[in-house]
Amino acid sequence: MAGKIRKPGVYLLDSGARVTDAVTAAGGVSRGASTGSLNLARRLIDGEQIVVGTTPAPAPPGSPAADPATAIIDLNSATTTELEQLPGVGEVLAARIAEYRTTHGGFTAIDQLREVSGIGPRKFDEIKTRVRI
């Protein structure tokens, strides 16, 4: 846990723990801070860092992250709207990816995308370089 949290650090939580459990283990948010856009109901992934009360710095104009056509998308934190930026991924497939993430406690490997209904070998090849864990 990092950011605007009372006791930043590394915490060992039970399998299946959620972001809210990590925030609680770290003593809650600092006075005046907010969990902002954190999805408190999301299951944690082993080794991930939760940052509370900060927003990512905007990408400089012209950088790869500023161009949706070349942006690398995090499978474990992307919204369905962000997932729709991937080649060949529409509203329905983005929802399936998000559902897989929720039911399996997140992605631990990019290859797990192959387990999502609607992602065959060709589509996987198109999007595998555009995503990260």
XYZ file of N, CA, C and O in Angstrom:
532
model
N 0.852 -1.170 0.000
C 0.000 0.000 0.000
C 0.895 1.229 0.000
O 1.891 1.277 0.701
N 0.493 2.212 -0.780
C 1.260 3.441 -0.870
C 0.295 4.599 -1.100
O -0.887 4.407 -1.337
N 0.850 5.791 -1.025
C 0.037 6.978 -1.266
C -0.522 7.534 0.024
O 0.121 7.493 1.072
N -1.733 8.016 -0.046
C -2.372 8.668 1.094
C -3.093 7.632 1.957
O -4.305 7.546 2.012
N -2.270 6.849 2.623
C -2.743 5.765 3.468
C -2.068 5.911 4.820
O -0.969 6.426 4.919
N -2.728 5.513 5.896
C -2.182 5.738 7.243
C -0.911 4.950 7.524
O 0.004 5.441 8.161
N -0.851 3.695 7.083
C 0.326 2.862 7.343
C 0.792 2.203 6.044
O 0.501 1.042 5.792
N 1.513 2.954 5.199
C 2.003 2.365 3.947
C 2.908 1.176 4.234
O 3.571 1.115 5.261
N 2.899 0.233 3.342
C 3.770 -0.924 3.506
C 3.273 -2.112 2.722
O 2.362 -2.016 1.913
N 3.885 -3.262 2.996
C 3.523 -4.513 2.357
C 2.706 -5.320 3.345
O 3.099 -5.477 4.503
N 1.588 -5.845 2.878
C 0.690 -6.596 3.749
C 0.392 -7.956 3.149
O 0.183 -8.076 1.948
N 0.375 -8.974 4.000
C 0.017 -10.321 3.597
C -1.460 -10.499 3.891
O -1.888 -10.389 5.048
N -2.242 -10.738 2.843
C -3.682 -10.906 2.986
C -4.100 -12.276 2.481
O -3.387 -12.909 1.700
N -5.255 -12.720 2.916
C -5.760 -14.017 2.500
C -6.066 -14.038 1.005
O -6.399 -13.002 0.411
N -5.979 -15.210 0.417
C -6.362 -15.383 -0.983
C -7.816 -14.955 -1.135
O -8.656 -15.261 -0.298
N -8.103 -14.225 -2.195
C -9.460 -13.744 -2.420
C -9.735 -12.394 -1.790
O -10.842 -11.868 -1.899
N -8.715 -11.813 -1.123
C -8.901 -10.501 -0.497
C -9.169 -9.453 -1.576
O -8.771 -9.597 -2.733
N -9.844 -8.414 -1.156
C -10.211 -7.337 -2.070
C -9.453 -6.064 -1.717
O -8.831 -5.974 -0.660
N -9.527 -5.084 -2.594
C -8.832 -3.814 -2.366
C -9.254 -3.215 -1.032
O -8.423 -2.710 -0.282
N -10.520 -3.291 -0.692
C -10.992 -2.741 0.584
C -10.298 -3.400 1.776
O -10.017 -2.747 2.778
N -9.987 -4.698 1.654
C -9.272 -5.397 2.733
C -7.864 -4.855 2.892
O -7.358 -4.709 4.010
N -7.218 -4.525 1.776
C -5.862 -3.966 1.820
C -5.886 -2.578 2.451
O -5.019 -2.239 3.268
N -6.869 -1.774 2.088
C -6.990 -0.424 2.665
C -7.197 -0.535 4.172
O -6.564 0.177 4.957
N -8.046 -1.453 4.600
C -8.299 -1.657 6.031
C -7.037 -2.125 6.748
O -6.693 -1.622 7.825
N -6.311 -3.069 6.139
C -5.077 -3.584 6.750
C -4.045 -2.479 6.931
O -3.250 -2.509 7.871
N -4.074 -1.490 6.050
C -3.115 -0.388 6.114
C -3.636 0.766 6.965
O -3.101 1.870 6.916
N -4.673 0.530 7.736
C -5.160 1.541 8.666
C -6.123 2.545 8.061
O -6.481 3.533 8.700
N -6.527 2.326 6.830
C -7.463 3.249 6.187
C -6.737 4.402 5.506
O -5.522 4.528 5.578
N -7.520 5.244 4.856
C -6.944 6.380 4.144
C -6.595 7.490 5.125
O -7.173 7.596 6.198
N -5.644 8.305 4.736
C -5.249 9.455 5.553
C -6.396 10.455 5.618
O -7.246 10.500 4.722
N -6.392 11.274 6.651
C -7.433 12.283 6.826
C -7.520 13.169 5.592
O -6.516 13.654 5.089
N -8.721 13.338 5.091
C -8.956 14.190 3.936
C -8.695 13.517 2.598
O -8.962 14.099 1.560
N -8.180 12.299 2.625
C -7.895 11.596 1.366
C -9.120 10.803 0.936
O -10.030 10.560 1.713
N -9.104 10.406 -0.307
C -10.209 9.636 -0.873
C -9.639 8.436 -1.606
O -8.514 8.471 -2.101
N -10.435 7.395 -1.692
C -10.009 6.233 -2.470
C -10.201 6.503 -3.959
O -9.785 5.704 -4.784
N -10.804 7.630 -4.275
C -10.911 8.084 -5.667
C -11.458 7.042 -6.599
O -12.536 6.518 -6.390
N -10.690 6.710 -7.611
C -11.169 5.797 -8.645
C -10.840 4.334 -8.344
O -11.034 3.483 -9.202
N -10.344 4.043 -7.136
C -10.062 2.642 -6.802
C -11.357 1.841 -6.769
O -12.353 2.291 -6.219
N -11.325 0.665 -7.332
C -12.453 -0.248 -7.243
C -12.241 -1.075 -5.978
O -11.487 -2.049 -5.981
N -12.886 -0.686 -4.897
C -12.676 -1.344 -3.610
C -13.157 -2.792 -3.595
O -12.716 -3.579 -2.765
N -14.021 -3.157 -4.506
C -14.541 -4.527 -4.563
C -13.668 -5.464 -5.385
O -13.859 -6.671 -5.358
N -12.682 -4.925 -6.086
C -11.825 -5.752 -6.949
C -10.940 -6.661 -6.120
O -10.387 -6.273 -5.109
N -10.805 -7.908 -6.583
C -9.909 -8.852 -5.913
C -8.461 -8.465 -6.185
O -8.114 -8.037 -7.277
N -7.642 -8.651 -5.189
C -6.225 -8.324 -5.313
C -5.470 -9.384 -6.089
O -5.854 -10.546 -6.105
N -4.389 -8.953 -6.701
C -3.473 -9.839 -7.406
C -2.186 -9.880 -6.584
O -1.715 -8.855 -6.109
N -1.618 -11.078 -6.421
C -0.397 -11.209 -5.641
C 0.695 -10.309 -6.214
O 0.950 -10.302 -7.415
N 1.296 -9.515 -5.353
C 2.417 -8.673 -5.745
C 2.049 -7.298 -6.260
O 2.923 -6.496 -6.541
N 0.768 -6.997 -6.392
C 0.414 -5.679 -6.921
C 0.521 -4.603 -5.847
O 0.428 -4.876 -4.664
N 0.735 -3.397 -6.283
C 0.799 -2.262 -5.371
C -0.462 -1.426 -5.560
O -0.808 -1.062 -6.675
N -1.114 -1.123 -4.455
C -2.298 -0.268 -4.482
C -1.841 1.114 -4.033
O -1.254 1.265 -2.964
N -2.096 2.120 -4.849
C -1.736 3.496 -4.527
C -3.038 4.260 -4.288
O -3.900 4.311 -5.156
N -3.150 4.847 -3.113
C -4.371 5.529 -2.708
C -4.210 7.038 -2.787
O -3.194 7.589 -2.367
N -5.230 7.699 -3.320
C -5.297 9.154 -3.271
C -4.427 9.894 -4.247
O -4.206 11.091 -4.107
N -3.918 9.231 -5.242
C -3.127 9.917 -6.260
C -3.702 9.586 -7.623
O -4.336 8.558 -7.807
N -3.486 10.458 -8.541
C -3.906 10.198 -9.910
C -2.659 10.137 -10.772
O -1.702 10.877 -10.531
N -2.658 9.265 -11.763
C -1.479 9.182 -12.616
C -1.258 10.493 -13.360
O -2.210 11.168 -13.718
N -0.016 10.835 -13.567
C 0.305 12.055 -14.309
C -0.133 11.882 -15.752
O 0.005 10.807 -16.324
N -0.680 12.931 -16.345
C -1.084 12.804 -17.746
C 0.125 12.602 -18.636
O 1.206 13.102 -18.362
N -0.088 11.860 -19.698
C 0.998 11.595 -20.641
C 1.288 12.860 -21.431
O 0.380 13.604 -21.773
N 2.555 13.121 -21.710
C 2.885 14.292 -22.515
C 2.276 14.162 -23.911
O 2.185 13.062 -24.435
N 1.883 15.272 -24.518
C 1.318 15.198 -25.860
C 2.291 14.527 -26.823
O 3.487 14.765 -26.779
N 1.748 13.662 -27.656
C 2.568 12.972 -28.647
C 3.239 11.717 -28.142
O 3.842 10.989 -28.909
N 3.139 11.436 -26.842
C 3.763 10.217 -26.323
C 2.877 9.028 -26.678
O 1.696 9.188 -26.935
N 3.437 7.822 -26.680
C 2.637 6.651 -27.032
C 1.400 6.497 -26.155
O 0.366 6.104 -26.628
N 1.498 6.815 -24.863
C 0.348 6.662 -23.988
C -0.756 7.654 -24.325
O -1.899 7.450 -23.986
N -0.421 8.745 -24.999
C -1.431 9.732 -25.353
C -2.229 9.309 -26.575
O -3.293 9.834 -26.840
N -1.727 8.358 -27.336
C -2.398 7.897 -28.545
C -3.105 6.579 -28.258
O -2.457 5.554 -28.053
N -4.457 6.573 -28.233
C -5.183 5.339 -27.927
C -4.846 4.184 -28.868
O -4.967 3.034 -28.494
N -4.408 4.492 -30.072
C -4.088 3.434 -31.033
C -2.823 2.683 -30.661
O -2.603 1.572 -31.140
N -1.962 3.274 -29.823
C -0.716 2.602 -29.455
C -0.560 2.445 -27.942
O 0.455 1.927 -27.490
N -1.542 2.868 -27.173
C -1.456 2.787 -25.711
C -1.404 1.329 -25.260
O -2.029 0.458 -25.852
N -0.633 1.079 -24.212
C -0.577 -0.243 -23.590
C -1.583 -0.227 -22.444
O -1.546 0.645 -21.578
N -2.462 -1.200 -22.432
C -3.569 -1.223 -21.482
C -3.324 -2.295 -20.430
O -2.989 -3.436 -20.756
N -3.521 -1.926 -19.173
C -3.363 -2.854 -18.059
C -4.645 -3.678 -17.920
O -5.710 -3.128 -17.656
N -4.531 -4.984 -18.095
C -5.702 -5.849 -18.043
C -6.386 -5.854 -16.684
O -7.576 -6.105 -16.595
N -5.650 -5.574 -15.626
C -6.224 -5.644 -14.289
C -6.813 -4.338 -13.788
O -7.475 -4.329 -12.761
N -6.586 -3.251 -14.503
C -7.140 -1.981 -14.015
C -7.928 -1.211 -15.075
O -8.579 -0.230 -14.751
N -7.894 -1.660 -16.313
C -8.574 -0.936 -17.389
C -10.089 -1.006 -17.235
O -10.642 -2.032 -16.834
N -10.732 0.082 -17.572
C -12.191 0.102 -17.623
C -12.632 -0.596 -18.906
O -11.820 -0.808 -19.816
N -13.912 -0.907 -18.999
C -14.385 -1.522 -20.239
C -14.214 -0.562 -21.411
O -13.909 -0.996 -22.523
N -14.365 0.717 -21.177
C -14.165 1.705 -22.238
C -12.725 1.676 -22.729
O -12.464 1.742 -23.934
N -11.768 1.556 -21.810
C -10.357 1.467 -22.203
C -10.086 0.164 -22.952
O -9.338 0.151 -23.927
N -10.698 -0.928 -22.512
C -10.507 -2.210 -23.192
C -11.030 -2.160 -24.620
O -10.496 -2.822 -25.508
N -12.051 -1.354 -24.862
C -12.613 -1.225 -26.209
C -11.638 -0.560 -27.177
O -11.838 -0.603 -28.396
N -10.573 0.046 -26.674
C -9.553 0.648 -27.540
C -8.659 -0.408 -28.191
O -7.922 -0.114 -29.129
N -8.728 -1.635 -27.687
C -7.924 -2.714 -28.259
C -8.489 -3.116 -29.616
O -9.704 -3.067 -29.827
N -7.637 -3.538 -30.544
C -8.110 -3.925 -31.877
C -9.131 -5.063 -31.798
O -8.875 -6.086 -31.164
N -10.281 -4.859 -32.423
C -11.302 -5.897 -32.494
C -12.070 -6.136 -31.213
O -12.820 -7.104 -31.108
N -11.895 -5.269 -30.220
C -12.611 -5.434 -28.952
C -13.709 -4.385 -28.884
O -13.442 -3.191 -28.864
N -14.936 -4.865 -28.861
C -16.088 -3.982 -28.730
C -16.654 -4.056 -27.325
O -16.048 -4.632 -26.413
N -17.833 -3.522 -27.179
C -18.483 -3.440 -25.868
C -18.685 -4.823 -25.235
O -18.398 -5.025 -24.058
N -19.151 -5.778 -26.016
C -19.441 -7.112 -25.482
C -18.163 -7.832 -25.060
O -18.083 -8.389 -23.960
N -17.152 -7.806 -25.894
C -15.900 -8.489 -25.566
C -15.184 -7.806 -24.399
O -14.616 -8.473 -23.530
N -15.241 -6.488 -24.347
C -14.656 -5.764 -23.208
C -15.334 -6.189 -21.911
O -14.677 -6.388 -20.882
N -16.652 -6.354 -21.960
C -17.384 -6.801 -20.771
C -16.979 -8.219 -20.381
O -16.852 -8.530 -19.189
N -16.729 -9.076 -21.358
C -16.287 -10.452 -21.064
C -14.903 -10.462 -20.424
O -14.631 -11.245 -19.524
N -14.015 -9.598 -20.912
C -12.672 -9.502 -20.329
C -12.778 -9.035 -18.879
O -12.151 -9.601 -17.983
N -13.595 -8.019 -18.626
C -13.779 -7.508 -17.259
C -14.415 -8.568 -16.367
O -14.035 -8.716 -15.195
N -15.363 -9.322 -16.908
C -16.006 -10.378 -16.126
C -15.007 -11.474 -15.770
O -14.974 -11.971 -14.641
N -14.168 -11.857 -16.731
C -13.131 -12.857 -16.467
C -12.220 -12.371 -15.342
O -11.893 -13.108 -14.413
N -11.825 -11.122 -15.436
C -10.935 -10.520 -14.430
C -11.579 -10.598 -13.049
O -10.926 -10.960 -12.069
N -12.845 -10.284 -12.967
C -13.551 -10.291 -11.681
C -13.705 -11.702 -11.128
O -13.435 -11.937 -9.953
N -14.118 -12.639 -11.974
C -14.378 -13.995 -11.484
C -13.112 -14.788 -11.185
O -13.160 -15.728 -10.404
N -11.996 -14.410 -11.789
C -10.742 -15.136 -11.570
C -9.756 -14.368 -10.685
O -8.601 -14.756 -10.569
N -10.195 -13.270 -10.108
C -9.302 -12.507 -9.234
C -8.235 -11.755 -9.986
O -7.179 -11.463 -9.443
N -8.481 -11.475 -11.241
C -7.532 -10.716 -12.049
C -6.706 -11.621 -12.946
O -6.754 -12.845 -12.846
N -5.968 -10.972 -13.824
C -5.078 -11.683 -14.740
C -3.697 -11.795 -14.105
O -3.212 -10.853 -13.486
N -3.089 -12.952 -14.251
C -1.710 -13.125 -13.792
C -0.774 -13.336 -14.976
O 0.435 -13.294 -14.822
N -1.350 -13.571 -16.159
C -0.567 -13.749 -17.385
C -1.405 -13.290 -18.573
O -2.619 -13.498 -18.594
N -0.766 -12.685 -19.536
C -1.471 -12.209 -20.732
C -2.109 -13.373 -21.479
O -3.205 -13.236 -22.035
N -1.486 -14.538 -21.463
C -2.036 -15.711 -22.143
C -3.427 -16.090 -21.651
O -4.164 -16.776 -22.361
N -3.807 -15.668 -20.458
C -5.143 -15.972 -19.944
C -6.238 -15.331 -20.785
O -7.384 -15.761 -20.714
N -5.899 -14.338 -21.589
C -6.893 -13.747 -22.489
C -7.492 -14.811 -23.405
O -8.650 -14.703 -23.809
N -6.743 -15.841 -23.727
C -7.223 -16.914 -24.600
C -8.408 -17.651 -23.980
O -9.164 -18.309 -24.690
N -8.551 -17.557 -22.662
C -9.644 -18.230 -21.966
C -10.939 -17.423 -22.010
O -11.987 -17.917 -21.618
N -10.875 -16.194 -22.487
C -12.058 -15.341 -22.581
C -12.823 -15.713 -23.847
O -12.246 -15.747 -24.940
N -14.105 -15.990 -23.690
C -14.942 -16.340 -24.834
C -14.922 -15.214 -25.865
O -15.152 -14.059 -25.527
N -14.600 -15.567 -27.104
C -14.561 -14.575 -28.175
C -13.149 -14.159 -28.559
O -12.953 -13.419 -29.517
N -12.155 -14.618 -27.798
C -10.765 -14.300 -28.144
C -10.101 -15.577 -28.653
O -9.734 -16.451 -27.879
N -10.010 -15.648 -29.959
C -9.357 -16.786 -30.598
C -7.897 -16.454 -30.871
O -7.407 -15.381 -30.511
N -7.195 -17.371 -31.534
C -5.766 -17.169 -31.802
C -5.465 -15.870 -32.571
O -4.520 -15.167 -32.247
N -6.278 -15.561 -33.578
C -6.010 -14.378 -34.393
C -6.203 -13.097 -33.568
O -5.358 -12.211 -33.582
N -7.315 -13.009 -32.849
C -7.564 -11.805 -32.044
C -6.516 -11.672 -30.941
O -6.034 -10.587 -30.662
N -6.141 -12.809 -30.334
C -5.114 -12.770 -29.299
C -3.813 -12.204 -29.861
O -3.176 -11.351 -29.238
N -3.418 -12.644 -31.046
C -2.194 -12.144 -31.674
C -2.269 -10.639 -31.937
O -1.261 -9.941 -31.856
N -3.476 -10.140 -32.250
C -3.643 -8.714 -32.523
C -3.496 -7.857 -31.274
O -3.019 -6.733 -31.343
N -3.922 -8.402 -30.130
C -3.958 -7.541 -28.941
C -2.888 -7.836 -27.893
O -2.657 -7.019 -26.998
N -2.187 -8.959 -27.993
C -1.245 -9.334 -26.940
C -0.126 -8.323 -26.717
O 0.367 -8.179 -25.597
N 0.271 -7.607 -27.752
C 1.342 -6.608 -27.577
C 0.801 -5.273 -27.070
O 1.588 -4.380 -26.776
N -0.502 -5.140 -26.983
C -1.129 -3.899 -26.546
C -1.599 -3.934 -25.100
O -2.221 -3.000 -24.615
N -1.336 -5.063 -24.403
C -1.787 -5.211 -23.021
C -0.622 -5.589 -22.112
O 0.414 -6.064 -22.569
N -0.829 -5.340 -20.833
C 0.154 -5.735 -19.820
C -0.603 -6.141 -18.572
O -1.794 -5.909 -18.427
N 0.132 -6.736 -17.634
C -0.447 -7.150 -16.346
C 0.013 -6.157 -15.292
O 1.131 -5.744 -15.251
